[in-house]
Short mmCIF file of C-alpha atoms in Angstrom, two decimals:
data_model
loop_
_atom_site.label_atom_id
_atom_site.label_comp_id
_atom_site.label_asym_id
_atom_site.label_seq_id
_atom_site.Cartn_x
_atom_site.Cartn_y
_atom_site.Cartn_z
CA MET A 1 0.00 0.00 0.00
CA SER A 2 1.10 3.61 -0.54
CA ASP A 3 2.27 5.77 2.33
CA ILE A 4 -0.35 6.72 4.91
CA GLU A 5 -1.49 10.34 4.75
CA ILE A 6 -1.31 12.61 7.81
CA ALA A 7 -5.07 13.23 7.45
CA GLU A 8 -5.72 9.47 7.78
CA LEU A 9 -3.59 9.29 10.94
CA ARG A 10 -5.46 12.28 12.39
CA LYS A 11 -8.77 10.56 11.64
CA LEU A 12 -7.52 7.42 13.41
CA THR A 13 -6.26 9.25 16.52
CA GLN A 14 -9.52 11.25 16.69
CA PHE A 15 -11.56 8.03 16.53
CA ILE A 16 -9.43 6.35 19.25
CA SER A 17 -9.70 9.42 21.46
CA GLU A 18 -13.51 9.52 21.18
CA ARG A 19 -14.15 5.77 21.33
CA PHE A 20 -11.46 4.59 23.80
CA SER A 21 -10.40 7.82 25.59
CA TYR A 22 -6.77 7.41 24.70
CA ASP A 23 -4.77 10.20 23.11
CA PHE A 24 -2.23 9.13 20.47
CA LYS A 25 -2.17 12.50 18.68
CA ASP A 26 1.13 13.59 20.21
CA TYR A 27 3.04 10.42 19.33
CA ALA A 28 6.07 11.07 17.12
CA MET A 29 4.48 11.02 13.66
CA SER A 30 7.12 9.02 11.75
CA SER A 31 7.20 6.28 14.38
CA PHE A 32 3.38 6.21 14.67
CA ARG A 33 2.97 5.99 10.88
CA ARG A 34 5.52 3.15 10.66
CA ARG A 35 3.74 1.17 13.36
CA ILE A 36 0.28 1.70 11.87
CA LYS A 37 1.61 0.51 8.49
CA ARG A 38 2.96 -2.63 10.20
CA ILE A 39 -0.45 -3.26 11.81
CA LEU A 40 -2.22 -2.88 8.43
CA ASP A 41 0.20 -5.42 6.92
CA LEU A 42 -0.14 -7.77 9.88
CA TYR A 43 -3.95 -7.87 9.73
CA LYS A 44 -4.04 -7.66 5.91
CA LEU A 45 -6.02 -4.42 5.97
CA LYS A 46 -6.09 -2.23 2.86
CA SER A 47 -6.59 1.14 4.54
CA VAL A 48 -6.77 3.11 7.78
CA ASP A 49 -10.57 3.20 7.30
CA GLU A 50 -10.62 -0.62 7.43
CA LEU A 51 -8.58 -0.48 10.64
CA ILE A 52 -11.04 1.99 12.19
CA ALA A 53 -13.96 -0.27 11.20
CA LEU A 54 -12.25 -3.26 12.83
CA LEU A 55 -11.51 -1.30 16.02
CA ASP A 56 -15.15 -0.22 16.09
CA SER A 57 -16.69 -3.64 15.52
CA ARG A 58 -14.48 -6.40 16.89
CA GLU A 59 -14.66 -7.03 20.64
CA GLY A 60 -11.21 -7.02 22.26
CA PHE A 61 -9.39 -5.89 19.11
CA TYR A 62 -8.41 -2.53 20.66
CA GLU A 63 -6.27 -4.36 23.27
CA GLU A 64 -4.54 -6.31 20.47
CA PHE A 65 -4.03 -3.07 18.55
CA VAL A 66 -2.40 -1.36 21.57
CA SER A 67 -0.13 -4.38 22.10
CA GLU A 68 1.07 -4.20 18.50
CA LEU A 69 1.38 -0.42 18.52
CA THR A 70 3.42 -0.20 21.71
CA VAL A 71 5.48 -3.36 21.16
CA ASN A 72 8.90 -2.74 22.65
CA VAL A 73 11.87 -5.01 22.02
CA THR A 74 13.77 -5.30 25.26
CA GLU A 75 16.50 -7.34 26.95
CA MET A 76 17.68 -8.12 30.45
CA PHE A 77 20.57 -5.84 31.45
CA ARG A 78 20.21 -3.86 28.22
CA ASP A 79 23.10 -1.35 28.18
CA PRO A 80 25.17 -3.23 30.81
CA THR A 81 27.21 -0.13 31.77
CA PHE A 82 23.98 1.61 32.82
CA TRP A 83 23.27 -1.17 35.30
CA ARG A 84 26.83 -0.96 36.64
CA VAL A 85 26.42 2.76 37.32
CA LEU A 86 23.15 2.02 39.14
CA LYS A 87 24.83 -0.65 41.27
CA GLU A 88 28.03 1.26 42.03
CA HIS A 89 26.78 4.85 42.39
CA ILE A 90 23.05 5.59 42.19
CA ILE A 91 21.54 2.94 44.48
CA PRO A 92 24.31 3.29 47.14
CA ASN A 93 23.67 7.08 47.14
CA ILE A 94 19.97 6.54 47.72
CA MET A 95 20.64 4.02 50.50
CA LEU A 96 23.00 6.47 52.31
CA ASN A 97 19.99 8.30 53.72
CA HIS A 98 17.33 5.61 53.58
CA ASP A 99 16.77 2.13 54.89
CA LYS A 100 14.31 1.44 52.04
CA ILE A 101 14.21 2.23 48.33
CA SER A 102 11.18 2.89 46.09
CA ILE A 103 11.49 2.39 42.33
CA TRP A 104 9.08 2.98 39.44
CA HIS A 105 9.55 1.27 36.07
CA ALA A 106 7.39 3.49 33.83
CA GLY A 107 6.62 1.60 30.62
CA CYS A 108 7.86 -1.76 31.92
CA SER A 109 6.99 -3.69 28.73
CA SER A 110 7.46 -7.47 29.17
CA GLY A 111 9.41 -7.06 32.40
CA GLU A 112 13.05 -7.77 31.50
CA GLU A 113 14.10 -4.43 33.00
CA VAL A 114 12.19 -5.19 36.23
CA VAL A 115 13.85 -8.60 36.54
CA SER A 116 17.27 -7.00 35.93
CA MET A 117 16.62 -4.49 38.71
CA ALA A 118 15.54 -7.26 41.10
CA ILE A 119 18.78 -9.17 40.38
CA VAL A 120 20.88 -6.03 40.99
CA LEU A 121 19.12 -5.39 44.33
CA ASP A 122 19.39 -9.07 45.28
CA GLU A 123 23.14 -9.09 44.66
CA MET A 124 23.46 -5.90 46.73
CA GLY A 125 21.58 -7.64 49.56
CA ILE A 126 18.73 -5.10 49.60
CA LEU A 127 15.95 -6.72 47.56
CA ASP A 128 13.84 -7.05 50.72
CA LYS A 129 14.21 -3.27 51.30
CA ALA A 130 12.77 -2.37 47.89
CA LYS A 131 9.26 -1.38 46.87
CA ILE A 132 9.00 -1.62 43.10
CA VAL A 133 6.09 -0.50 40.93
CA ALA A 134 6.05 -1.55 37.26
CA THR A 135 3.49 0.02 34.94
CA ASP A 136 2.49 -0.15 31.30
CA ILE A 137 -0.45 0.96 29.19
CA ASP A 138 -0.90 -2.54 27.75
CA ARG A 139 -2.75 -5.00 29.97
CA SER A 140 -1.56 -8.08 28.07
CA ILE A 141 2.12 -7.09 28.32
CA ILE A 142 1.71 -6.56 32.09
CA ALA A 143 0.30 -10.09 32.40
CA LYS A 144 3.39 -11.31 30.51
CA ALA A 145 5.73 -9.28 32.74
CA LYS A 146 4.10 -10.78 35.86
CA GLU A 147 4.81 -14.29 34.61
CA ALA A 148 8.51 -13.50 34.01
CA ARG A 149 8.93 -16.33 31.51
CA TYR A 150 11.28 -15.73 28.60
CA SER A 151 12.08 -17.85 25.57
CA MET A 152 15.33 -19.80 25.87
CA LYS A 153 15.97 -18.69 22.27
CA ASN A 154 16.84 -15.21 23.60
CA ILE A 155 18.65 -16.28 26.75
CA GLU A 156 22.12 -15.92 25.19
CA VAL A 157 21.55 -12.16 24.69
CA HIS A 158 20.44 -11.77 28.32
CA ARG A 159 23.37 -13.88 29.54
CA LYS A 160 25.96 -11.85 27.61
CA ASN A 161 24.49 -8.59 28.94
CA TYR A 162 24.62 -9.94 32.49
CA GLN A 163 28.27 -10.96 32.05
CA ARG A 164 29.15 -7.52 30.67
CA TYR A 165 27.34 -5.95 33.62
CA GLN A 166 29.69 -8.10 35.78
CA GLY A 167 27.07 -9.84 37.88
CA LYS A 168 28.08 -11.86 40.93
CA HIS A 169 26.81 -15.23 39.72
CA ALA A 170 25.66 -16.88 36.52
CA LEU A 171 22.28 -15.80 35.12
CA GLU A 172 21.22 -19.47 35.38
CA ASN A 173 21.10 -18.99 39.18
CA TYR A 174 17.96 -16.91 38.70
CA TYR A 175 15.75 -19.10 36.52
CA ASP A 176 14.59 -22.67 35.90
CA GLU A 177 14.38 -23.96 32.34
CA ILE A 178 10.86 -25.30 31.79
CA GLY A 179 9.44 -26.22 28.38
CA GLY A 180 11.82 -24.07 26.35
CA GLU A 181 11.39 -21.09 28.64
CA ALA A 182 13.52 -19.46 31.32
CA VAL A 183 11.11 -19.11 34.25
CA MET A 184 12.56 -16.51 36.61
CA HIS A 185 12.50 -17.34 40.33
CA SER A 186 9.35 -15.90 41.87
CA ARG A 187 11.17 -14.42 44.88
CA LEU A 188 12.73 -11.84 42.52
CA LEU A 189 9.33 -10.26 41.97
CA GLN A 190 7.89 -10.62 45.47
CA ASN A 191 8.15 -6.85 46.13
CA VAL A 192 6.95 -5.80 42.69
CA SER A 193 3.49 -4.38 42.11
CA PHE A 194 2.42 -4.51 38.44
CA ARG A 195 -0.35 -2.19 37.30
CA LYS A 196 -1.89 -0.70 34.18
CA HIS A 197 -1.06 2.99 34.01
CA ASP A 198 -1.27 5.53 31.23
CA LEU A 199 1.80 7.79 31.33
CA VAL A 200 -0.05 10.38 29.29
CA LEU A 201 -3.45 10.59 30.95
CA GLY A 202 -2.85 8.72 34.22
CA SER A 203 -2.47 10.54 37.51
CA VAL A 204 0.55 10.77 39.83
CA PHE A 205 0.06 7.89 42.26
CA SER A 206 3.14 7.77 44.52
CA LYS A 207 6.62 9.16 45.26
CA PHE A 208 9.82 7.37 44.28
CA ASP A 209 13.57 7.49 44.89
CA LEU A 210 14.30 6.25 41.37
CA VAL A 211 12.23 6.31 38.18
CA LEU A 212 13.24 4.40 35.05
CA CYS A 213 11.48 5.61 31.91
CA ARG A 214 13.86 4.30 29.28
CA ASN A 215 13.14 4.23 25.54
CA VAL A 216 9.51 5.24 26.04
CA MET A 217 9.60 8.93 25.14
CA ILE A 218 11.28 8.40 21.77
CA TYR A 219 7.74 7.61 20.54
CA PHE A 220 6.33 10.95 21.79
CA ASN A 221 6.55 14.42 20.28
CA GLN A 222 7.90 17.32 22.35
CA THR A 223 4.51 18.34 23.78
CA LEU A 224 3.83 14.86 25.07
CA GLN A 225 7.37 14.39 26.38
CA ASN A 226 6.95 17.58 28.40
CA GLN A 227 3.65 16.34 29.88
CA VAL A 228 5.17 13.00 30.84
CA LEU A 229 8.30 14.58 32.34
CA HIS A 230 6.17 16.91 34.48
CA LYS A 231 4.37 13.86 35.83
CA ILE A 232 7.62 12.01 36.50
CA HIS A 233 9.13 15.07 38.20
CA GLU A 234 6.10 15.19 40.49
CA SER A 235 6.50 11.47 41.21
CA LEU A 236 10.09 11.83 42.42
CA PHE A 237 11.21 12.72 45.93
CA LYS A 238 13.51 15.74 45.99
CA TYR A 239 17.03 14.43 45.21
CA GLY A 240 15.47 11.36 43.59
CA TYR A 241 16.92 10.01 40.32
CA LEU A 242 15.49 9.67 36.82
CA ALA A 243 16.95 7.36 34.15
CA ILE A 244 15.89 7.76 30.51
CA GLY A 245 16.94 6.02 27.28
CA SER A 246 20.31 6.54 25.64
CA LYS A 247 18.77 8.40 22.68
CA GLU A 248 16.59 10.60 24.89
CA SER A 249 17.37 13.92 26.57
CA LEU A 250 15.98 16.38 29.12
CA ILE A 251 17.95 19.34 27.76
CA TRP A 252 15.14 21.11 25.87
CA CYS A 253 12.28 20.21 28.24
CA ASP A 254 10.68 22.99 30.27
CA ILE A 255 11.58 21.46 33.64
CA ALA A 256 15.21 20.73 32.73
CA HIS A 257 16.34 23.33 35.30
CA LYS A 258 14.80 21.22 38.07
CA PHE A 259 17.27 18.40 37.39
CA ILE A 260 21.03 18.09 37.26
CA VAL A 261 22.91 15.62 35.05
CA VAL A 262 24.45 12.87 37.17
CA ASN A 263 25.72 10.72 34.31
CA ASN A 264 25.45 12.07 30.78
CA GLU A 265 26.66 8.84 29.16
CA GLU A 266 23.93 6.75 30.80
CA LYS A 267 21.29 9.54 30.85
CA ILE A 268 20.76 9.64 34.62
CA TYR A 269 19.46 12.82 36.24
CA LYS A 270 18.81 14.01 39.81
CA LYS A 271 15.83 16.13 40.85
CA ILE A 272 17.08 19.21 42.70
CA LYS A 273 13.95 21.41 42.73
CA ASP A 274 10.30 20.69 43.49
#
């Protein structure tokens, strides 16, 4: 099919907003268009109008659509040096003044990042002192994250990342292989609360020492990024830390002055003003 017109995308976002009360209009247009095109190919639809008709008529299709639209390829210990900085600097700094730590994974996807965090905390001997909240807009991906079962086909990638992170043990110490899947030990997630939350329209629901919102905002335009960053700023304790993706930045955002850069390489910031 030919390229999707902006007018068609506007019609689609308008329909979703009215029918499902979700606002996609401020998603980065090139990324949104690419993903919609993939969905049309996947479901063998000839046009955006056909997609709208399907969303309108088929029970449960909207959830499938959101899953496909927000699909996020992720790995355990992705960017191993980032996890080392967390282990060696950020988490010890938080624990200097606290006997507990609260962490929010905003846009947790299928949970590999949450599992990685649990392993880091476990190896630091403070997993039992952590309260972790993991949220995503997609209900089905949250259900997957809760199960913490990952295909053995991908385990080599996770294992190499863990080795580069310089973990204390072997990754095998943290899962059982069952039916071609690595089933992570349930104790890793005992202090994790998974919930559906919309970063765009959802409210501020708690305060955290550390927020990870990595590789989520690359899909948003500047307006939406600003909205989300305001919400995250409000969700952080003063002197709390924010980690974003390696291709993301706070520099231009209108609350940039309320943060200082702690590690520019790994995109870690510290809130210094309420």
